[in-house]
């Protein structure tokens, strides 16, 4: 599958769709999820054109990999959820409900999050 240049996060990166830029560096951009599932719900995306975790992990340079994952931690720290705890979620593929085909990590926190998975659908 080819990367879709018109996916929502590509458009956010280009500034065509507005977002609150909570964190940005050479490798990553973080912004609040438009439909928050917890008091803190932030999306962190790499700046490069990667569809999924598998795509990013296979094709990104070592510098991009380190830069992105360090940015995820920096965002969690900045959001002040390190001490109370938080959850990182990465959906991949249809069963997980990955809706946006640009790799992203959800940072969720700010309340007790319960066990890993909710009840089955
Ligand atoms: P996925 O299901 O692909 O892992 O998560 C995509 C996330 O992107 C969803 O939680 C959804 O609420 C969020 N989202 C979709 N469109 C927008 C948008 O235009 N702006 C922001 N900030 N978040 C979005």
mmCIF file of C-alpha atoms and ligand atoms in Angstrom:
data_model
loop_
_atom_site.group_PDB
_atom_site.id
_atom_site.type_symbol
_atom_site.label_atom_id
_atom_site.label_comp_id
_atom_site.label_asym_id
_atom_site.label_seq_id
_atom_site.Cartn_x
_atom_site.Cartn_y
_atom_site.Cartn_z
ATOM 1 C CA UNK A 1 0.000 0.000 0.000
ATOM 2 C CA UNK A 2 1.328 3.442 -0.941
ATOM 3 C CA UNK A 3 1.363 6.357 1.471
ATOM 4 C CA UNK A 4 -1.671 8.614 0.960
ATOM 5 C CA UNK A 5 -0.462 12.218 0.818
ATOM 6 C CA UNK A 6 -3.970 13.427 1.577
ATOM 7 C CA UNK A 7 -4.519 11.583 4.846
ATOM 8 C CA UNK A 8 -5.604 13.835 7.714
ATOM 9 C CA UNK A 9 -2.271 13.790 9.520
ATOM 10 C CA UNK A 10 -0.345 14.615 6.336
ATOM 11 C CA UNK A 11 -2.631 17.612 5.961
ATOM 12 C CA UNK A 12 -2.068 18.599 9.605
ATOM 13 C CA UNK A 13 1.703 18.372 9.051
ATOM 14 C CA UNK A 14 1.387 20.671 6.034
ATOM 15 C CA UNK A 15 -0.715 23.119 8.077
ATOM 16 C CA UNK A 16 -3.797 22.615 5.878
ATOM 17 C CA UNK A 17 -5.860 21.407 8.849
ATOM 18 C CA UNK A 18 -5.413 23.287 12.114
ATOM 19 C CA UNK A 19 -4.231 21.692 15.339
ATOM 20 C CA UNK A 20 -2.746 22.860 18.608
ATOM 21 C CA UNK A 21 0.949 22.103 18.246
ATOM 22 C CA UNK A 22 1.835 20.875 21.739
ATOM 23 C CA UNK A 23 5.319 19.728 20.775
ATOM 24 C CA UNK A 24 7.309 19.841 17.598
ATOM 25 C CA UNK A 25 10.848 19.050 16.631
ATOM 26 C CA UNK A 26 12.670 17.814 13.558
ATOM 27 C CA UNK A 27 11.232 14.307 13.880
ATOM 28 C CA UNK A 28 7.809 14.571 15.487
ATOM 29 C CA UNK A 29 4.670 16.620 15.974
ATOM 30 C CA UNK A 30 2.231 16.239 18.882
ATOM 31 C CA UNK A 31 -1.298 17.589 19.109
ATOM 32 C CA UNK A 32 -4.481 16.822 21.065
ATOM 33 C CA UNK A 33 -6.809 14.139 19.713
ATOM 34 C CA UNK A 34 -9.982 15.738 18.364
ATOM 35 C CA UNK A 35 -12.129 13.144 20.217
ATOM 36 C CA UNK A 36 -10.325 12.732 23.546
ATOM 37 C CA UNK A 37 -10.855 9.445 25.384
ATOM 38 C CA UNK A 38 -9.174 10.649 28.591
ATOM 39 C CA UNK A 39 -8.278 14.018 30.161
ATOM 40 C CA UNK A 40 -4.921 13.737 28.417
ATOM 41 C CA UNK A 41 -5.175 12.331 24.897
ATOM 42 C CA UNK A 42 -2.340 13.391 22.650
ATOM 43 C CA UNK A 43 -1.287 12.070 19.265
ATOM 44 C CA UNK A 44 2.397 11.947 18.367
ATOM 45 C CA UNK A 45 3.268 11.499 14.706
ATOM 46 C CA UNK A 46 6.565 11.256 12.878
ATOM 47 C CA UNK A 47 7.279 13.946 10.300
ATOM 48 C CA UNK A 48 8.169 11.365 7.663
ATOM 49 C CA UNK A 49 5.680 9.618 5.395
ATOM 50 C CA UNK A 50 5.084 6.320 7.200
ATOM 51 C CA UNK A 51 1.783 4.453 7.072
ATOM 52 C CA UNK A 52 2.059 2.277 10.156
ATOM 53 C CA UNK A 53 4.294 1.125 12.983
ATOM 54 C CA UNK A 54 5.595 -1.697 10.798
ATOM 55 C CA UNK A 55 6.369 0.752 7.973
ATOM 56 C CA UNK A 56 8.110 3.221 10.302
ATOM 57 C CA UNK A 57 10.066 0.570 12.193
ATOM 58 C CA UNK A 58 11.242 -1.038 8.950
ATOM 59 C CA UNK A 59 12.056 2.040 6.874
ATOM 60 C CA UNK A 60 12.881 5.008 9.123
ATOM 61 C CA UNK A 61 16.520 5.871 9.696
ATOM 62 C CA UNK A 62 18.088 5.232 13.085
ATOM 63 C CA UNK A 63 18.037 8.979 13.676
ATOM 64 C CA UNK A 64 14.316 9.192 12.918
ATOM 65 C CA UNK A 65 13.538 6.196 15.129
ATOM 66 C CA UNK A 66 15.433 7.562 18.104
ATOM 67 C CA UNK A 67 14.161 11.103 17.523
ATOM 68 C CA UNK A 68 10.543 10.002 17.325
ATOM 69 C CA UNK A 69 10.521 7.743 20.374
ATOM 70 C CA UNK A 70 12.413 10.327 22.434
ATOM 71 C CA UNK A 71 9.790 12.874 21.379
ATOM 72 C CA UNK A 72 7.013 10.557 22.651
ATOM 73 C CA UNK A 73 8.649 10.546 26.080
ATOM 74 C CA UNK A 74 9.210 14.307 25.985
ATOM 75 C CA UNK A 75 5.513 14.842 25.215
ATOM 76 C CA UNK A 76 4.436 12.598 28.119
ATOM 77 C CA UNK A 77 6.756 14.532 30.403
ATOM 78 C CA UNK A 78 5.488 17.875 29.145
ATOM 79 C CA UNK A 79 1.882 16.702 29.668
ATOM 80 C CA UNK A 80 2.767 15.944 33.327
ATOM 81 C CA UNK A 81 1.469 12.364 33.233
ATOM 82 C CA UNK A 82 4.760 10.645 33.971
ATOM 83 C CA UNK A 83 4.146 10.308 37.696
ATOM 84 C CA UNK A 84 0.440 9.432 37.578
ATOM 85 C CA UNK A 85 1.004 7.102 34.640
ATOM 86 C CA UNK A 86 -0.138 6.891 31.085
ATOM 87 C CA UNK A 87 -0.764 4.453 28.279
ATOM 88 C CA UNK A 88 0.743 4.437 24.807
ATOM 89 C CA UNK A 89 -1.497 2.982 22.128
ATOM 90 C CA UNK A 90 -0.579 2.272 18.551
ATOM 91 C CA UNK A 91 -3.299 0.823 16.371
ATOM 92 C CA UNK A 92 -2.137 -1.190 13.374
ATOM 93 C CA UNK A 93 -4.429 -2.574 10.729
ATOM 94 C CA UNK A 94 -8.173 -3.285 10.507
ATOM 95 C CA UNK A 95 -8.669 -5.319 13.712
ATOM 96 C CA UNK A 96 -7.169 -2.507 15.756
ATOM 97 C CA UNK A 97 -9.190 0.223 14.050
ATOM 98 C CA UNK A 98 -6.293 2.218 12.682
ATOM 99 C CA UNK A 99 -8.299 4.910 10.927
ATOM 100 C CA UNK A 100 -5.580 7.324 9.851
ATOM 101 C CA UNK A 101 -2.879 5.822 7.600
ATOM 102 C CA UNK A 102 -0.010 7.917 8.983
ATOM 103 C CA UNK A 103 1.834 6.264 11.856
ATOM 104 C CA UNK A 104 0.847 7.685 15.232
ATOM 105 C CA UNK A 105 1.009 6.932 18.911
ATOM 106 C CA UNK A 106 -1.775 7.876 21.300
ATOM 107 C CA UNK A 107 -0.725 9.075 24.766
ATOM 108 C CA UNK A 108 -3.599 8.618 27.204
ATOM 109 C CA UNK A 109 -3.640 9.626 30.852
ATOM 110 C CA UNK A 110 -5.020 11.936 33.483
ATOM 111 C CA UNK A 111 -7.325 9.309 35.032
ATOM 112 C CA UNK A 112 -7.161 5.614 35.933
ATOM 113 C CA UNK A 113 -7.364 3.835 32.593
ATOM 114 C CA UNK A 114 -8.509 0.392 33.702
ATOM 115 C CA UNK A 115 -7.151 -2.801 32.259
ATOM 116 C CA UNK A 116 -5.533 -2.993 28.882
ATOM 117 C CA UNK A 117 -8.602 -3.870 26.839
ATOM 118 C CA UNK A 118 -12.194 -2.871 27.394
ATOM 119 C CA UNK A 119 -15.069 -5.327 26.981
ATOM 120 C CA UNK A 120 -15.289 -7.090 23.604
ATOM 121 C CA UNK A 121 -17.408 -5.361 20.964
HETATM 122 P P1 LIG B 1 -6.511 5.636 15.005
HETATM 123 O O1 LIG B 1 -7.864 5.029 15.180
HETATM 124 O O2 LIG B 1 -6.108 5.760 13.558
HETATM 125 O O3 LIG B 1 -5.457 4.984 15.852
HETATM 126 O O4 LIG B 1 -6.605 7.103 15.606
HETATM 127 C C1 LIG B 1 -6.849 8.241 14.858
HETATM 128 C C2 LIG B 1 -7.187 9.335 15.836
HETATM 129 O O5 LIG B 1 -7.134 10.570 15.146
HETATM 130 C C3 LIG B 1 -8.604 9.219 16.439
HETATM 131 O O6 LIG B 1 -8.500 9.083 17.847
HETATM 132 C C4 LIG B 1 -9.279 10.524 16.027
HETATM 133 O O7 LIG B 1 -10.078 11.075 17.032
HETATM 134 C C5 LIG B 1 -8.100 11.427 15.673
HETATM 135 N N1 LIG B 1 -8.389 12.413 14.642
HETATM 136 C C6 LIG B 1 -9.021 12.189 13.463
HETATM 137 N N2 LIG B 1 -9.093 13.324 12.738
HETATM 138 C C7 LIG B 1 -8.491 14.278 13.482
HETATM 139 C C8 LIG B 1 -8.245 15.670 13.241
HETATM 140 O O8 LIG B 1 -8.588 16.251 12.207
HETATM 141 N N3 LIG B 1 -7.583 16.337 14.227
HETATM 142 C C9 LIG B 1 -7.185 15.722 15.383
HETATM 143 N N4 LIG B 1 -6.548 16.480 16.283
HETATM 144 N N5 LIG B 1 -7.389 14.418 15.621
HETATM 145 C C10 LIG B 1 -8.031 13.705 14.682
#
